[in-house]
Short mmCIF file of C-alpha atoms in Angstrom, two decimals:
data_model
loop_
_atom_site.label_atom_id
_atom_site.label_comp_id
_atom_site.label_asym_id
_atom_site.label_seq_id
_atom_site.Cartn_x
_atom_site.Cartn_y
_atom_site.Cartn_z
CA LEU A 1483 59.21 43.18 98.12
CA ALA A 1484 56.20 41.92 100.33
CA LYS A 1485 55.40 38.47 98.36
CA THR A 1486 51.90 37.29 98.67
CA THR A 1487 50.82 33.48 98.22
CA GLN A 1488 46.74 32.53 98.02
CA PRO A 1489 44.90 29.43 97.08
CA ILE A 1490 45.01 29.03 93.00
CA SER A 1491 41.23 28.16 93.46
CA MET A 1492 38.39 27.28 96.00
CA ASP A 1493 34.85 25.64 95.49
CA SER A 1494 32.52 26.51 97.99
CA TYR A 1495 28.58 25.69 98.04
CA GLU A 1496 25.47 28.67 98.84
CA GLY A 1497 25.50 29.37 102.59
CA GLN A 1498 28.67 28.05 103.59
CA GLU A 1499 31.19 30.00 104.83
CA VAL A 1500 34.34 30.49 103.21
CA ASN A 1501 37.91 31.47 103.94
CA ILE A 1502 40.68 32.39 102.36
CA THR A 1503 44.11 32.88 103.45
CA CYS A 1504 46.91 34.81 102.04
CA SER A 1505 50.21 34.20 103.35
CA HIS A 1506 52.88 37.08 103.58
CA ASN A 1507 56.00 36.14 105.48
CA ASN A 1508 57.50 39.65 104.48
CA ILE A 1509 55.59 42.34 105.62
CA ALA A 1510 56.84 45.51 106.81
CA THR A 1511 55.79 47.32 109.84
CA ASN A 1512 53.58 49.87 108.02
CA ASP A 1513 51.78 47.93 105.43
CA TYR A 1514 48.48 47.21 105.81
CA ILE A 1515 46.44 44.32 104.64
CA THR A 1516 44.26 44.74 101.93
CA TRP A 1517 41.73 42.26 99.91
CA TYR A 1518 39.82 42.91 96.55
CA GLN A 1519 37.33 41.04 94.73
CA GLN A 1520 37.03 40.93 91.02
CA PHE A 1521 34.19 40.13 88.79
CA PRO A 1522 35.11 39.01 85.29
CA SER A 1523 34.77 42.06 82.72
CA GLN A 1524 34.98 44.33 85.83
CA GLY A 1525 37.79 45.78 87.52
CA PRO A 1526 38.52 44.79 90.98
CA ARG A 1527 36.39 46.62 93.89
CA PHE A 1528 37.72 46.94 97.45
CA ILE A 1529 36.18 44.42 99.90
CA ILE A 1530 38.12 45.33 103.66
CA GLN A 1531 41.17 46.40 104.71
CA GLY A 1532 43.17 46.02 108.00
CA TYR A 1533 46.32 46.21 110.02
CA LYS A 1534 46.28 43.76 113.24
CA THR A 1535 43.97 41.51 114.64
CA LYS A 1536 39.93 41.68 113.34
CA VAL A 1537 38.15 44.18 111.13
CA THR A 1538 34.47 43.05 110.15
CA ASN A 1539 32.27 45.11 107.84
CA GLU A 1540 29.03 44.29 106.20
CA VAL A 1541 30.41 42.44 102.83
CA ALA A 1542 33.52 40.06 105.13
CA SER A 1543 35.63 39.58 108.18
CA LEU A 1544 39.46 39.87 108.36
CA PHE A 1545 41.45 37.89 110.56
CA ILE A 1546 45.00 39.16 111.45
CA PRO A 1547 46.92 37.06 113.67
CA ALA A 1548 49.67 38.80 115.98
CA ASP A 1549 52.23 38.22 114.00
CA ARG A 1550 50.77 39.31 110.75
CA LYS A 1551 52.49 36.92 108.52
CA SER A 1552 48.72 35.73 107.43
CA SER A 1553 45.46 36.94 106.86
CA THR A 1554 42.06 35.59 106.86
CA LEU A 1555 39.40 36.46 104.65
CA SER A 1556 36.09 35.30 105.83
CA LEU A 1557 33.12 35.74 103.92
CA PRO A 1558 29.87 34.30 105.81
CA ARG A 1559 27.10 32.77 104.08
CA VAL A 1560 28.24 32.81 100.36
CA SER A 1561 25.88 32.70 97.58
CA LEU A 1562 26.28 32.33 93.58
CA SER A 1563 27.24 36.04 93.39
CA ASP A 1564 30.20 35.76 95.19
CA THR A 1565 31.89 33.72 92.38
CA ALA A 1566 34.76 35.78 91.82
CA VAL A 1567 38.68 36.27 92.03
CA TYR A 1568 39.85 37.67 95.10
CA TYR A 1569 43.05 39.55 95.89
CA CYS A 1570 45.24 40.14 99.12
CA LEU A 1571 47.51 43.19 98.83
CA VAL A 1572 50.44 43.56 100.50
CA LYS A 1573 53.07 46.10 100.34
CA LEU A 1574 53.11 50.37 101.61
CA TYR A 1575 52.76 51.98 98.54
CA ASP A 1576 53.26 49.08 95.79
CA MET A 1577 49.63 48.17 94.72
CA ARG A 1578 51.29 44.38 92.65
CA PHE A 1579 48.27 42.24 92.55
CA GLY A 1580 49.62 38.28 92.91
CA ALA A 1581 47.20 35.90 90.76
CA GLY A 1582 44.62 35.74 93.16
CA THR A 1583 41.74 33.23 94.26
CA ARG A 1584 39.42 32.08 91.97
CA LEU A 1585 36.13 31.24 94.19
CA THR A 1586 33.30 29.31 92.74
CA VAL A 1587 30.08 28.96 94.50
CA LYS A 1588 27.86 26.01 93.36
CA PRO A 1589 23.82 26.27 94.23
CA GLU B 1281 30.02 60.42 93.32
CA ALA B 1282 30.67 59.28 89.90
CA GLY B 1283 33.71 56.29 89.49
CA VAL B 1284 36.82 55.97 87.42
CA ALA B 1285 35.83 56.63 83.67
CA GLN B 1286 37.60 54.88 80.79
CA SER B 1287 37.42 54.87 77.29
CA PRO B 1288 37.10 53.35 74.82
CA ARG B 1289 35.64 50.03 76.27
CA TYR B 1290 37.01 47.74 73.42
CA LYS B 1291 39.56 48.17 70.75
CA ILE B 1292 41.03 45.92 68.01
CA ILE B 1293 44.00 46.81 65.97
CA GLU B 1294 46.90 45.41 63.85
CA LYS B 1295 50.26 44.70 65.41
CA ARG B 1296 52.83 47.50 64.93
CA GLN B 1297 49.89 49.66 64.78
CA SER B 1298 49.32 52.68 67.64
CA VAL B 1299 46.40 52.92 70.29
CA ALA B 1300 45.85 55.27 73.23
CA PHE B 1301 43.13 54.97 76.14
CA TRP B 1302 41.92 57.64 78.67
CA CYS B 1303 40.99 57.98 82.01
CA ASN B 1304 38.99 60.43 84.32
CA PRO B 1305 39.51 59.61 87.73
CA ILE B 1306 36.93 60.13 90.60
CA SER B 1307 36.81 63.99 91.30
CA GLY B 1308 40.02 65.14 93.80
CA HIS B 1309 42.14 61.67 93.66
CA ALA B 1310 45.63 62.84 93.19
CA THR B 1311 46.88 59.36 92.91
CA LEU B 1312 46.45 57.41 89.33
CA TYR B 1313 47.27 54.11 88.32
CA TRP B 1314 47.18 52.02 85.49
CA TYR B 1315 46.93 48.42 85.35
CA GLN B 1316 47.59 45.70 82.45
CA GLN B 1317 45.77 42.56 83.22
CA ILE B 1318 46.10 39.13 80.58
CA LEU B 1319 43.75 36.94 80.89
CA GLY B 1320 43.69 34.33 83.61
CA GLN B 1321 46.36 36.91 85.71
CA GLY B 1322 46.21 39.36 87.88
CA PRO B 1323 46.56 43.09 87.30
CA LYS B 1324 49.82 44.15 86.89
CA LEU B 1325 51.14 47.71 87.41
CA LEU B 1326 52.33 49.83 84.71
CA ILE B 1327 52.54 53.59 86.19
CA GLN B 1328 51.14 55.55 88.93
CA PHE B 1329 51.15 58.96 89.54
CA GLN B 1330 50.74 61.05 92.17
CA ASN B 1331 48.79 64.33 90.58
CA ASN B 1332 51.24 64.69 87.66
CA GLY B 1333 54.31 63.45 88.89
CA VAL B 1334 55.12 59.43 88.31
CA VAL B 1335 55.77 57.51 91.28
CA ASP B 1336 55.98 54.18 89.93
CA ASP B 1337 56.93 53.13 86.34
CA SER B 1338 59.08 50.16 86.92
CA GLN B 1339 56.78 47.66 85.11
CA LEU B 1340 56.41 49.66 82.34
CA PRO B 1341 58.08 48.55 78.90
CA LYS B 1342 59.27 52.32 77.73
CA ASP B 1343 60.29 51.44 74.42
CA ARG B 1344 56.62 51.46 73.44
CA PHE B 1345 54.28 52.24 76.18
CA SER B 1346 53.86 56.06 77.38
CA ALA B 1347 51.66 57.84 79.78
CA GLU B 1348 50.89 61.09 80.85
CA ARG B 1349 48.85 63.42 83.20
CA LEU B 1350 49.61 66.61 82.22
CA LYS B 1351 46.92 68.52 84.61
CA GLY B 1352 47.10 66.18 87.53
CA VAL B 1353 43.30 64.57 86.34
CA ASP B 1354 42.68 62.88 83.17
CA SER B 1355 45.51 60.48 82.08
CA THR B 1356 46.33 58.83 78.89
CA LEU B 1357 48.23 55.42 77.75
CA LYS B 1358 49.35 54.90 74.73
CA ILE B 1359 51.19 51.77 72.65
CA GLN B 1360 52.99 51.91 69.79
CA PRO B 1361 53.91 50.06 68.13
CA ALA B 1362 51.43 47.31 69.40
CA LYS B 1363 52.32 43.63 69.79
CA LEU B 1364 50.29 40.89 70.03
CA GLU B 1365 51.20 39.94 73.90
CA ASP B 1366 49.57 43.83 74.39
CA SER B 1367 46.44 42.16 73.98
CA ALA B 1368 44.70 42.19 77.76
CA VAL B 1369 42.45 44.51 79.71
CA TYR B 1370 43.83 47.98 80.88
CA LEU B 1371 42.66 49.20 84.07
CA CYS B 1372 42.58 52.38 85.39
CA ALA B 1373 42.31 53.33 88.87
CA SER B 1374 42.49 56.04 91.32
CA SER B 1375 42.89 56.74 94.92
CA SER B 1376 42.95 60.20 97.32
CA GLY B 1377 46.62 59.27 98.05
CA LEU B 1378 49.47 57.46 98.41
CA ALA B 1379 49.32 55.67 101.52
CA GLN B 1380 47.99 52.06 100.91
CA LYS B 1381 45.69 52.22 103.70
CA GLU B 1382 44.21 54.31 100.65
CA THR B 1383 40.99 52.70 98.88
CA GLN B 1384 42.06 52.15 94.93
CA TYR B 1385 38.66 52.43 93.14
CA PHE B 1386 38.79 51.03 89.27
CA GLY B 1387 37.40 51.79 86.33
CA PRO B 1388 35.29 49.05 84.03
CA GLY B 1389 38.83 48.67 81.90
CA THR B 1390 39.52 48.60 77.95
CA ARG B 1391 40.00 45.45 76.38
CA LEU B 1392 42.34 45.51 73.82
CA LEU B 1393 42.87 42.57 71.33
CA VAL B 1394 45.50 43.28 68.80
CA LEU B 1395 45.28 40.64 65.58
#
């Protein structure tokens, strides 16, 4: 079972770039890395997914080194509305969430 | 496109009572998931269906929890009898397929309080 490790919490200020790193040492060849965002009283929402190198969409970037044993979610210029819990998931067919990283954006 | 629908949104019951939750996935999505999320924790997968077949129910407490997806569309999750520790949010999600690269779409959840 590919176990993921993330920081429990992070604080940031509006306008800053936030990088959240997830460790997944036992990632398998077929595994994709997927990040979700969850606001209070809502279900998780897909942010970004990648397999290797770098992926960018309108919300975030995902950086994956060559060994794929970690990944970094990058949120550019965060705002107060980015305060949420962020989860990284790694495991083919096995959607098991860890505790996630609670990001608090301050004014 | 309509999202994942769940009902009820809130439920309060006493321990030892029974409760059922309903989920309607996104149209055409073959894979359906039920999660339990206890306050302060990440969602815990209870059961995963592919069409009307069970793919993974290894974390479902089968002595009290049951789930079905008879026609491969809607699903119900039942708890009988409920315990205090079952107080949580029950999330339903769906995806178009089984592959991990398929994005999961989550419903708003049902918040259960067991007294």
